[in-house]
Coordinates of C-alpha atoms and ligand atoms in Angstrom, one line a residue:
X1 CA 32.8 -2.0 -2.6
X2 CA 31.2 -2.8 -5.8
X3 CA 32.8 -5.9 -6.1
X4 CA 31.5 -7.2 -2.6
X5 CA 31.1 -11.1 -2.1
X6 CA 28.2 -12.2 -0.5
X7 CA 28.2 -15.0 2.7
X8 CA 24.6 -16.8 2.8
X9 CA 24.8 -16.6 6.5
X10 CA 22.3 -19.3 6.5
X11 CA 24.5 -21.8 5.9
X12 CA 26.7 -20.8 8.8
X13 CA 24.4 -20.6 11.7
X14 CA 22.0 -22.8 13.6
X15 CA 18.9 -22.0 15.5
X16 CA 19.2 -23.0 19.1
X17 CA 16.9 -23.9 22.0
X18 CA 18.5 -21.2 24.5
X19 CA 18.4 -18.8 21.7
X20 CA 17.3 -15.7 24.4
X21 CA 21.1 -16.2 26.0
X22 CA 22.8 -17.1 23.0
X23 CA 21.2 -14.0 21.2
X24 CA 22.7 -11.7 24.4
X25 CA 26.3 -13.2 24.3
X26 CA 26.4 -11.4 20.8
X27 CA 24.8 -8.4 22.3
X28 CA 27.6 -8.3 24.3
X29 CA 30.3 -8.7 21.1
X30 CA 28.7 -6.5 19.4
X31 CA 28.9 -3.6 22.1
X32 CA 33.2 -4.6 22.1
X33 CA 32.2 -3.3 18.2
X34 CA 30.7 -0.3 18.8
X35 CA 33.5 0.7 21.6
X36 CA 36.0 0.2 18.8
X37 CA 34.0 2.5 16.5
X38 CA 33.2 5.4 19.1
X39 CA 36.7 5.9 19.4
X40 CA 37.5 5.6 15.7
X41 CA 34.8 8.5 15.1
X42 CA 35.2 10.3 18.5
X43 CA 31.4 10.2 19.1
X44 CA 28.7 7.6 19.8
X45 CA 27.5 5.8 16.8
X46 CA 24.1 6.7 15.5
X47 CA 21.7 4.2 14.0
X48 CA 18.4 5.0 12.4
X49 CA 15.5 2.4 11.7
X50 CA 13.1 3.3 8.8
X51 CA 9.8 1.0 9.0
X52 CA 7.8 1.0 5.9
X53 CA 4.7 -1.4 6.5
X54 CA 1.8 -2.0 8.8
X55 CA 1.9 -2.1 13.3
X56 CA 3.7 -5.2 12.3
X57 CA 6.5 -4.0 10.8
X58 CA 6.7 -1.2 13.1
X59 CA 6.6 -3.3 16.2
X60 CA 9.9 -5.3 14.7
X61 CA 11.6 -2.0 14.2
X62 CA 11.2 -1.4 18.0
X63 CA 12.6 -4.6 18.5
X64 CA 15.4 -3.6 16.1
X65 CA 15.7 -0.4 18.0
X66 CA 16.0 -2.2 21.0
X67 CA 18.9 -4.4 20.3
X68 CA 20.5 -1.5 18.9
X69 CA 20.3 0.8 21.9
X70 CA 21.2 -2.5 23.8
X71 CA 24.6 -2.4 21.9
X72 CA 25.7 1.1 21.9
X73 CA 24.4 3.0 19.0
X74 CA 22.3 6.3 19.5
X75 CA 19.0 6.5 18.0
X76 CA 18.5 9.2 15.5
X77 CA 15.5 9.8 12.6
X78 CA 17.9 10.7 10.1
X79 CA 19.1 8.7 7.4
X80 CA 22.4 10.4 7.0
X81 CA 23.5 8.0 10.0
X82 CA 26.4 5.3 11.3
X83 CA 23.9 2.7 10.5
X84 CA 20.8 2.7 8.6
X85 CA 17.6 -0.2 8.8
X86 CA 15.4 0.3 6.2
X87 CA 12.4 -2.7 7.9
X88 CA 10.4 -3.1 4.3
X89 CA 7.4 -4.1 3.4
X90 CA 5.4 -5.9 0.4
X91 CA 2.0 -5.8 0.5
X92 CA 1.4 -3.4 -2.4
X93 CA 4.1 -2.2 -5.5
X94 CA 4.8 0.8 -4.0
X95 CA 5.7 -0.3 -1.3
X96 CA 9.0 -2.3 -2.8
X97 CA 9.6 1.4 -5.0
X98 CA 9.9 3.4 -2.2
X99 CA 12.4 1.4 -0.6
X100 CA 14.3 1.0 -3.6
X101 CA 14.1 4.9 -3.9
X102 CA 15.5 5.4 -0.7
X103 CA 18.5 3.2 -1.2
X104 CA 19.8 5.5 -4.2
X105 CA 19.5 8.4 -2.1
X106 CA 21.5 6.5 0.9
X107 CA 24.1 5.5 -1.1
X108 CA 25.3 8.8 -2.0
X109 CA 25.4 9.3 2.0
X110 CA 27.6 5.8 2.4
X111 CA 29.7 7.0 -0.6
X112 CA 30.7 10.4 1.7
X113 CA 31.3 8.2 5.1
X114 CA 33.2 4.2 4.3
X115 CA 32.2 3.3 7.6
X116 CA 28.8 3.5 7.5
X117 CA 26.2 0.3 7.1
X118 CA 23.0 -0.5 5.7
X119 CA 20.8 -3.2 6.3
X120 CA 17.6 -4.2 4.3
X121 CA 15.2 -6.5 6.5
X122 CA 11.3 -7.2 6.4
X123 CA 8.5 -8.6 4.1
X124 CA 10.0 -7.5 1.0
X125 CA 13.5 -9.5 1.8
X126 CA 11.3 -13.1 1.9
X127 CA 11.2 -12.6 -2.1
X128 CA 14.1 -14.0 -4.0
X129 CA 13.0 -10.9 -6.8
X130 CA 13.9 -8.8 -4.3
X131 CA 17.1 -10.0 -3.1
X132 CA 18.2 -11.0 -6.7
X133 CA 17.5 -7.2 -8.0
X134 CA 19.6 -6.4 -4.3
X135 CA 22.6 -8.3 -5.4
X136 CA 22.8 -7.5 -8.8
X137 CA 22.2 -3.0 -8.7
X138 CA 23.0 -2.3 -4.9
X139 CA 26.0 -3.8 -3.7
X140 CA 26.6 -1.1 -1.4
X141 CA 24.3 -3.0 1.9
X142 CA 25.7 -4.8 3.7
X143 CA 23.1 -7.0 5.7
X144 CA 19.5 -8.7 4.5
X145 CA 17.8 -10.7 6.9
X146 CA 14.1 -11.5 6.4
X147 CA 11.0 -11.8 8.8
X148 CA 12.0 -15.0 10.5
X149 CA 15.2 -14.2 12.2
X150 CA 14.9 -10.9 13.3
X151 CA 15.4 -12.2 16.5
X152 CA 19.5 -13.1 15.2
X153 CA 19.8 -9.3 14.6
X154 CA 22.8 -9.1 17.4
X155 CA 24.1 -12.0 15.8
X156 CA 23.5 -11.1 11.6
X157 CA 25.1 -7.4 13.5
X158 CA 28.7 -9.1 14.6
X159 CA 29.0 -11.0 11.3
X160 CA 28.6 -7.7 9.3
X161 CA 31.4 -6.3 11.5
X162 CA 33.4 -9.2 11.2
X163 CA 33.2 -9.0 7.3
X164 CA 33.1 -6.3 4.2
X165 CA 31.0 -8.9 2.3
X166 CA 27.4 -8.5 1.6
X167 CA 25.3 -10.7 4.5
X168 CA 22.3 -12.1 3.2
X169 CA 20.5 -14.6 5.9
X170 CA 17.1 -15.4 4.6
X171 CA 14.6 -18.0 6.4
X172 CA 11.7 -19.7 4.5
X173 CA 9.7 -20.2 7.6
X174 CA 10.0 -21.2 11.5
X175 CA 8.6 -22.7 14.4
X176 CA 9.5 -21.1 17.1
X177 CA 9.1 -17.8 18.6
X178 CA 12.0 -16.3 20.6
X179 CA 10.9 -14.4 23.8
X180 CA 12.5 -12.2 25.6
X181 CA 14.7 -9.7 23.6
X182 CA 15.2 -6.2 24.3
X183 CA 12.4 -3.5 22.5
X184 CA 12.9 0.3 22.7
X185 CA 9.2 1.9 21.7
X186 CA 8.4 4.9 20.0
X187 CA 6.0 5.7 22.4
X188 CA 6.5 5.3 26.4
X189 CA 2.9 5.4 27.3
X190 CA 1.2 2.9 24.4
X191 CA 2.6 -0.3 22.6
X192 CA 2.0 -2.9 20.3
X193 CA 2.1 -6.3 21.4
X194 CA 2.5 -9.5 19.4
X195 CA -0.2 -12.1 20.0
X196 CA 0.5 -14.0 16.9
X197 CA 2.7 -14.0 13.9
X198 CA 1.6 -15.0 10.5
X199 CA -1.5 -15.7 8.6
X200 CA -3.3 -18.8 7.4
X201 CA -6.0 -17.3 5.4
X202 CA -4.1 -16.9 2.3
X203 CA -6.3 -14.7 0.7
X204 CA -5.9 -15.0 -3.2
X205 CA -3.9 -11.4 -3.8
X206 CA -2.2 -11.2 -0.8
X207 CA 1.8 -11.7 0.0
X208 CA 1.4 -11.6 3.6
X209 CA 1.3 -16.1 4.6
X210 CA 3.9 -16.1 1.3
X211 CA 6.7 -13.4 3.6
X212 CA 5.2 -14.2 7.2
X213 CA 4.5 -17.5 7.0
X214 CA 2.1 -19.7 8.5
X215 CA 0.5 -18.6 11.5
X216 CA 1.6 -19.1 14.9
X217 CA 0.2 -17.7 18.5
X218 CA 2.0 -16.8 21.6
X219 CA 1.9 -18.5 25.0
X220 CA -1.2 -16.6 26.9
X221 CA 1.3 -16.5 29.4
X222 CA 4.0 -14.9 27.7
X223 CA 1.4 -12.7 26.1
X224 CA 0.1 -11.3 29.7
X225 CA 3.9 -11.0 31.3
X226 CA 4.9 -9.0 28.4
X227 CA 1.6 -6.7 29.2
X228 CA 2.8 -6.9 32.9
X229 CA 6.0 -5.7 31.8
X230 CA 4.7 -2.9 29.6
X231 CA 2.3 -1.8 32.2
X232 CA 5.1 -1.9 34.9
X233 CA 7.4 0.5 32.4
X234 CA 4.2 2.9 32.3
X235 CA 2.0 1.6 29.2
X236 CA -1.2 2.6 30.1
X237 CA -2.7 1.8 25.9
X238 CA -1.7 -2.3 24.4
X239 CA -2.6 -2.6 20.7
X240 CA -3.1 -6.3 20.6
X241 CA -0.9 -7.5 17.0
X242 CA -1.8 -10.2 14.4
X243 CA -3.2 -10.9 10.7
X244 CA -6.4 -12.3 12.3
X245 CA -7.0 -11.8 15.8
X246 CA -10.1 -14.0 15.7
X247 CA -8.6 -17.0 15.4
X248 CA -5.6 -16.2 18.0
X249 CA -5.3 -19.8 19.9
X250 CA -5.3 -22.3 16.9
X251 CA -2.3 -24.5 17.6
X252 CA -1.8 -24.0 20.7
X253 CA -1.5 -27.3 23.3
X254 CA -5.5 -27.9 24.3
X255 CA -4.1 -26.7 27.9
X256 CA -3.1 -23.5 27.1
X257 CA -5.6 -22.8 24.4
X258 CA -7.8 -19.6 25.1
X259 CA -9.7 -17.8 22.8
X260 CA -8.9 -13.9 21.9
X261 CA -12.3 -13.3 23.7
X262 CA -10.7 -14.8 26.7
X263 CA -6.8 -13.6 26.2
X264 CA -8.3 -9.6 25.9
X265 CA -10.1 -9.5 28.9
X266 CA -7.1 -11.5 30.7
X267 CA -5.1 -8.4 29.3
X268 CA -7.7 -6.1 30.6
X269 CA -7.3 -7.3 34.3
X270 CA -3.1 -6.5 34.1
X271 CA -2.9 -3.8 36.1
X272 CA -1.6 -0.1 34.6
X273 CA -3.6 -1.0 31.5
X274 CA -6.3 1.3 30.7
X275 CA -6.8 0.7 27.1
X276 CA -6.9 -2.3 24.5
X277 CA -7.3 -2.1 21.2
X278 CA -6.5 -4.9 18.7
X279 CA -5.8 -5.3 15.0
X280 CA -6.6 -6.9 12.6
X281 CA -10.2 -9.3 12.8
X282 CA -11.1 -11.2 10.0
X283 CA -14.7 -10.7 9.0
X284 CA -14.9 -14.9 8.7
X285 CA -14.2 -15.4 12.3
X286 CA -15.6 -12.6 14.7
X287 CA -17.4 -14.5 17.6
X288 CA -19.8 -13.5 19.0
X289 CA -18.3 -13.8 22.5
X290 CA -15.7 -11.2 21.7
X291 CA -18.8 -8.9 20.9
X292 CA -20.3 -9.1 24.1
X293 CA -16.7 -9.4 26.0
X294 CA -15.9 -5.9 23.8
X295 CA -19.9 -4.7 25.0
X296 CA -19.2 -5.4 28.6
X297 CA -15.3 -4.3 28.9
X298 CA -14.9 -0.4 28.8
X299 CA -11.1 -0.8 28.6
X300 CA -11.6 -2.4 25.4
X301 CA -11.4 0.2 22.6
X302 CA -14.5 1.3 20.7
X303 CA -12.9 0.6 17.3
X304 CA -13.2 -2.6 15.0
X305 CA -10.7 -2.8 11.9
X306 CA -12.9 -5.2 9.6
X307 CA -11.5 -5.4 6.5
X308 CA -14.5 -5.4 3.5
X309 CA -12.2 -5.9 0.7
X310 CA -15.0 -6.4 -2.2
X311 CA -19.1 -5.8 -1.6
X312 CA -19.2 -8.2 -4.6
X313 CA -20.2 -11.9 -3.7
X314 CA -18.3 -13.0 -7.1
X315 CA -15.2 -11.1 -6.3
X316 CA -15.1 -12.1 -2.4
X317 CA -15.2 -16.0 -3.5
X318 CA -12.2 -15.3 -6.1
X319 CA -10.7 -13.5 -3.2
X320 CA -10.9 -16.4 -1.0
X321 CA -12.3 -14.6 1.8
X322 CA -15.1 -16.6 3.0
X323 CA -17.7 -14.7 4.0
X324 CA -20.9 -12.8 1.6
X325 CA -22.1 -9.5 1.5
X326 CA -25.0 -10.3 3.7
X327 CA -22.6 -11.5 6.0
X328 CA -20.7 -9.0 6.4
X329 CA -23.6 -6.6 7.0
X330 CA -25.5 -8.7 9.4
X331 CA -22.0 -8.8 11.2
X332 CA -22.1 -5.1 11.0
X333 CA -25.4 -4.9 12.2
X334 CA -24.7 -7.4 15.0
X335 CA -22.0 -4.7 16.0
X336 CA -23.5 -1.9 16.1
X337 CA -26.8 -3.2 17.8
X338 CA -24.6 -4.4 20.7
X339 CA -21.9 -2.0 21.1
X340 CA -23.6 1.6 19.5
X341 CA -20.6 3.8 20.2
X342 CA -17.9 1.4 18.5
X343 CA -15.8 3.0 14.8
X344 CA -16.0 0.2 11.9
X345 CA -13.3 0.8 9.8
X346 CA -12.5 -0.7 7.0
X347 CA -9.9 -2.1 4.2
X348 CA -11.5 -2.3 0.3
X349 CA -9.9 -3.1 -2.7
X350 CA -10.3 -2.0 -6.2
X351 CA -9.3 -3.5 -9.4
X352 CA -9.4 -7.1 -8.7
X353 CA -8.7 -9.6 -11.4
X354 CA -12.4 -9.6 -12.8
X355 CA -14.0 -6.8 -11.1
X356 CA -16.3 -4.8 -13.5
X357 CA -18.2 -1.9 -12.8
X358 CA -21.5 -3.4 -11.0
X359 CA -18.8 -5.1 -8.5
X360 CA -17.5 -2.2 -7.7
X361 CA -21.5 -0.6 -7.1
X362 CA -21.7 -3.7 -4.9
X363 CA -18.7 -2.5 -2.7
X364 CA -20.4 1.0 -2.7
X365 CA -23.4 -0.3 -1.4
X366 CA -21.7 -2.0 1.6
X367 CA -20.2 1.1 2.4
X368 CA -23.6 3.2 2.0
X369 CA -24.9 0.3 4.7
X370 CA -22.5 -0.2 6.9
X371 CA -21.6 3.6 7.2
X372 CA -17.9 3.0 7.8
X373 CA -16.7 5.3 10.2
X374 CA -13.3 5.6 7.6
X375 CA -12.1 3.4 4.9
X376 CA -8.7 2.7 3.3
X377 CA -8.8 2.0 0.2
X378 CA -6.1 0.2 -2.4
X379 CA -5.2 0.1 -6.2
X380 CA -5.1 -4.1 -6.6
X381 CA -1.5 -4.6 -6.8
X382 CA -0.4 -7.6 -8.5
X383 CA 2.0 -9.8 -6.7
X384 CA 3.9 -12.4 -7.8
X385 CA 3.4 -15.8 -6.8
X386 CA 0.0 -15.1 -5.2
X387 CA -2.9 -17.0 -7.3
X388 CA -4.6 -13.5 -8.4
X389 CA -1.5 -13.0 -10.4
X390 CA -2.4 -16.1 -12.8
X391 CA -5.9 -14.4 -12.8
X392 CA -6.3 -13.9 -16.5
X393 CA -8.6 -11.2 -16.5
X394 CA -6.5 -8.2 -14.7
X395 CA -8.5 -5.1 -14.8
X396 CA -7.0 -2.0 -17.0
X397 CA -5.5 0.6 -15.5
X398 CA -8.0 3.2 -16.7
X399 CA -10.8 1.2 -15.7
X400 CA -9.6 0.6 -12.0
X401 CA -9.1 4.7 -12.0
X402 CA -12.5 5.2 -12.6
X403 CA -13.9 3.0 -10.1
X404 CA -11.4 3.8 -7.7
X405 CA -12.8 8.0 -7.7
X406 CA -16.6 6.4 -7.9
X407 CA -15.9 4.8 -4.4
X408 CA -13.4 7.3 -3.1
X409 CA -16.2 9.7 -3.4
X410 CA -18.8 7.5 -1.5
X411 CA -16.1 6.3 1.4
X412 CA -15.5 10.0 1.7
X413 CA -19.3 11.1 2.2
X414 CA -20.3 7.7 4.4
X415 CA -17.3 8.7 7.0
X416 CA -18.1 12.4 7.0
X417 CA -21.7 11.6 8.0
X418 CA -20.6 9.3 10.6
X419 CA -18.1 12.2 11.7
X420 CA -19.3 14.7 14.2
X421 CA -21.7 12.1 16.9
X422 CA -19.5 12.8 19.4
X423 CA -19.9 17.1 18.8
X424 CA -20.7 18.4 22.3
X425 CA -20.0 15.9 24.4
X426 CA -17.1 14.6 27.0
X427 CA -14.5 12.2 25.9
X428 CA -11.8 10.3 27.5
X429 CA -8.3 10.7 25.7
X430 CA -5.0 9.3 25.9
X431 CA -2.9 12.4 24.7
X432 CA 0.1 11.1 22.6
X433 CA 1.9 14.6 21.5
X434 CA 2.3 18.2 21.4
X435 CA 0.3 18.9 18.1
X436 CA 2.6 19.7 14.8
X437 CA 1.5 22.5 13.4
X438 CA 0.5 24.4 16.8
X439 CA 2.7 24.0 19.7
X440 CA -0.1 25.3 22.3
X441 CA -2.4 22.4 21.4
X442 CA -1.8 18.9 22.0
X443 CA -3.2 15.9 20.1
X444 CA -5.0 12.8 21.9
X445 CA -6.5 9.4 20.7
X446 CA -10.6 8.6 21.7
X447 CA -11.7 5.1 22.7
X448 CA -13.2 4.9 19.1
X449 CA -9.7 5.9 17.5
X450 CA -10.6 9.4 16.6
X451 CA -7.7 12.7 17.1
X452 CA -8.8 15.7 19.2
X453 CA -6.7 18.5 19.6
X454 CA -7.1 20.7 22.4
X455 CA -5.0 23.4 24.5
X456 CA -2.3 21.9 26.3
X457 CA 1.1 21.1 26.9
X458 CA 3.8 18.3 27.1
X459 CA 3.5 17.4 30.4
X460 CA -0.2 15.9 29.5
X461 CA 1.4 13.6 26.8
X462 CA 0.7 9.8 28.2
X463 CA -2.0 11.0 30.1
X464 CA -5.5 10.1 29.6
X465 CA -7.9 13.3 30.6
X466 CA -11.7 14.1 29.8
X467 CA -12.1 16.3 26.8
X468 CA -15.2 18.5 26.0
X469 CA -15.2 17.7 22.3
X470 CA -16.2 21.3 20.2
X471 CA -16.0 21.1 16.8
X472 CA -15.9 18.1 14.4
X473 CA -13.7 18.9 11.7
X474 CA -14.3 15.9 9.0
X475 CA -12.0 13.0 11.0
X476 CA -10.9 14.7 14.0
X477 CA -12.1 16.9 16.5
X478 CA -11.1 20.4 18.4
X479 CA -11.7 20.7 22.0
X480 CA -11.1 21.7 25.6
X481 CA -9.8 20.1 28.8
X482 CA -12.5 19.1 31.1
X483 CA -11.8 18.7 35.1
X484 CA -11.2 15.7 36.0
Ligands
SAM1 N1 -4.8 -9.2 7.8 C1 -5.5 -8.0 7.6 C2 -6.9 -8.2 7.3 O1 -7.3 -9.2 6.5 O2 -7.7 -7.4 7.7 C3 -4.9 -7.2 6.4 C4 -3.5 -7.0 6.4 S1 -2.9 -6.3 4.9 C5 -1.3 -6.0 5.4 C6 -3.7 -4.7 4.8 C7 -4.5 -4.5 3.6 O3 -3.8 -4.4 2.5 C8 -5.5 -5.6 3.3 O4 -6.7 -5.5 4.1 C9 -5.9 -5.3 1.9 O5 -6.9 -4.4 1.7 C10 -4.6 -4.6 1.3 N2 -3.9 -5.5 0.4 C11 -3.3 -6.7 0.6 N3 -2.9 -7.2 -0.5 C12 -3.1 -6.3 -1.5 C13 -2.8 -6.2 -2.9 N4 -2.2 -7.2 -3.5 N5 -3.2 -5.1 -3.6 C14 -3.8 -4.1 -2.9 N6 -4.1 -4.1 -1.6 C15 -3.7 -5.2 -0.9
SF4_2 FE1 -3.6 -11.1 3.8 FE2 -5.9 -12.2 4.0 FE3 -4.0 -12.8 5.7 FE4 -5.1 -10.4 5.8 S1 -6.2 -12.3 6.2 S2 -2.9 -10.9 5.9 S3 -5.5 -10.0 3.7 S4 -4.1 -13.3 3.5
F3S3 FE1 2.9 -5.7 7.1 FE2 3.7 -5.1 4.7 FE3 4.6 -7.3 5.8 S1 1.7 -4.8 5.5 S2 3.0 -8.0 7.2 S3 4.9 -5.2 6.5 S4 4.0 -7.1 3.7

């Protein structure tokens, strides 16, 4: 095993117009596999996929999941399985440590069971660091594939049978989008659903356009036939997916080019659908229509992701992002002056190349202003090949600490201020799950994003019901069922 050869599978295969059917035929291979196997262990296969980054990432591991139910395997959480996925992600350091951590502990599981194979797939496989440090200290996997031909999974799945070698079949980019394939989701009642892939934006310490690649919408059409389907199969929540929503359309033949504005409240009308929320909008390119399209559509959720990222007008321009302080808040303002009962939430940034102290009291006084209803914020992580990497002037460790805690503290008083408008009155929820730690309550999701946990039991979960909401308890809320 430690000796294993490696087949670029990249120079084997072709990408093909009927790709859908093609994709199937191995599907079908691949379950002739799986027969083999279930007789060899005298049980049905188990397969477990691990997803490490953003809605994304997760929504490729349902698609994963879905080829691999489609072939046979059952679907477990544990990692002690037939076949493990582990779907990484880049974005930050720790993200690429974790994964690595969880691939010593796995290979003591592969060591104990010969048959068993792993597969590494996601943002973290587009770096050739990554797939380097792969080859040379963990031999063991079997299969890397990267962001782009996910879609060959079936395909990547009957090589890896056919061989003992390591598979690695990496893209550097693509043009087209495969429809059509099978997706098993986590949840029955709410989804994600891709609108666009990629990012264009290239913000200067960012990976994601470097591992996704340039950006690239769906057909409106396929778009509102996937929601069809969804809402047909009983999803009554869509969580519309891409880098920047706001500037969904660019690309797109003149004839089928529709603005996000236009494409949610064509998702809206599908009917089943009770609830659209969308992630992520780029502060640069919010219209204005998709204000007053959010305003006027109560099925649209009341709940903006905007990421911030710096409150410093120096640090946003080395950030490439675009847009000043003042416009960001007059955007906030805009917002809330329009739509009063909507969440801002918010990504921020500390310990950009550059960023000194009174940066950092810039950023707090954005948050102070826009009263965030929560904020997530990040240690800079440098990453290779972006342009923040060359910065010269990287912050010191100590420093970023320090500033991190100053606006931790702030973030935390700004969102527990905002927590708690909603004490006293009636709520709609979609109720996801039986709560963890107390089986006689059951947890549900607001309009604007918040959890509520209230008495109930599993056969609520999918539901949406009126809540009476209690208690505010910081970020979520305890309640009581209201009559419909
Ligand atoms: N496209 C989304 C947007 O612009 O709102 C962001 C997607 S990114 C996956 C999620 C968040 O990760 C970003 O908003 C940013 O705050 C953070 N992030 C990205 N690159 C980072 C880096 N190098 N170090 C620390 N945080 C980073
Ligand atoms: Fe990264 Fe910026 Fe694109 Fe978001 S918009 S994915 S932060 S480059
Ligand atoms: Fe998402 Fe991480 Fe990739 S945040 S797009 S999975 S680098």
């Amino acid at each position: 095993m430690s000796n294993k050869d490696i087949i670029f599978a990249n120079q084997i295969t072709e990408y093909t117009d009927n790709e859908t059917e093609r994709q199937q035929q191995f599907m079908v291979k691949a379950h002739e596999y799986l027969i083999a196997l279930e007789k060899e262990l005298s049980r049905k296969p188990t397969a477990c996929v691990i997803t490490f980054g953003c809605q994304m990432n997760a929504r490729d591991s349902e698609k994963l999941t879905g080829i691999l139910k489609e072939i046979g395997y059952e679907i477990t959480e544990n990692e002690d399985s037939d076949f493990v996925i582990y779907n990484t992600c880049t974005v930050r350091d720790n993200a690429d440590q974790r994964v690595f951590g969880r691939l010593g502990l796995v290979s003591s599981y592969k060591k104990k069971k010969p048959w068993m194979k792993i597969a590494l797939c996601g943002c973290m496989m587009q770096e050739q660091v990554s797939i380097e440090k792969i080859k040379k200290s963990y031999r063991f996997v079997d299969l890397i594939f990267g962001t782009f031909n996910l879609f060959k999974f079936a395909e990547l799945l009957c090589t890896m049978y056919d061989s003992d070698r390591m598979i690695i079949d990496i893209w550097r980019e693509s043009n087209k989008i495969v429809e059509d394939l099978p997706v098993a989701r986590k949840y029955s009642f709410k989804s994600g659903l891709n609108i666009m892939f990629g990012c264009n934006n290239f913000c200067s310490y960012c990976i994601v356009p470097y591992v996704r690649g340039r950006e690239k919408s769906r057909l409106p059409k396929d778009i509102i036939r996937e929601a069809e389907k969804l809402a047909a199969d009983g999803v009554k929540e869509i969580m519309l997916l891409g880098q920047n929503v706001n500037s969904y359309g660019i690309g797109l033949a003149e004839e089928d080019r529709i603005s996000f504005a236009q494409l949610i409240t064509e998702v809206c009308k599908v009917d089943g659908i009770e609830r659209v929320r969308f992630m992520s909008s780029h502060p640069k390119d919010l219209s204005d229509e998709l204000i007053e399209v959010i305003r006027d559509n109560p099925k649209i959720a009341r709940h903006i992701h905007l990421a911030l990222q710096s409150g410093s007008n120096r640090i946003l321009q080395r950030m490439n992002r675009h847009y000043t302080k003042e416009d960001f808040l007059l955007l906030v303002d805009k917002i809330r002056t329009q739509i009063p009962d909507v969440a801002i939430t918010t990504d921020i940034i500390v310990g950009f190349p550059g960023e000194t102290e009174e940066d950092v009291d810039q950023t707090i006084d954005v948050v102070k202003k826009a009263a965030f209803e929560n904020a997530f914020t990040f240690i800079y992580s440098k990453r290779t090949g972006t342009p923040a990497a060359g910065f010269e002037d990287q912050v010191p460790e100590e420093e970023v600490k320090k500033n991190f805690n100053k606006l931790l503290e702030v973030v935390q008083e700004t969102a527990h201020a905002q927590s708690g408008k909603f004490e006293g009155t009636n709520q709609r929820v979609l109720v996801e799950e039986v709560n963890e730690h107390d089986n006689l309550l059951v947890t549900g999701r607001m309009s604007n994003n918040t959890l509520v946990h209230f008495p109930g039991d599993a056969s609520l979960i999918g539901k949406f019901v009126n809540v009476h909401l209690d208690k505010c308890h910081g970020f979520y809320y305890t309640g009581k069922l209201e009559e419909e």
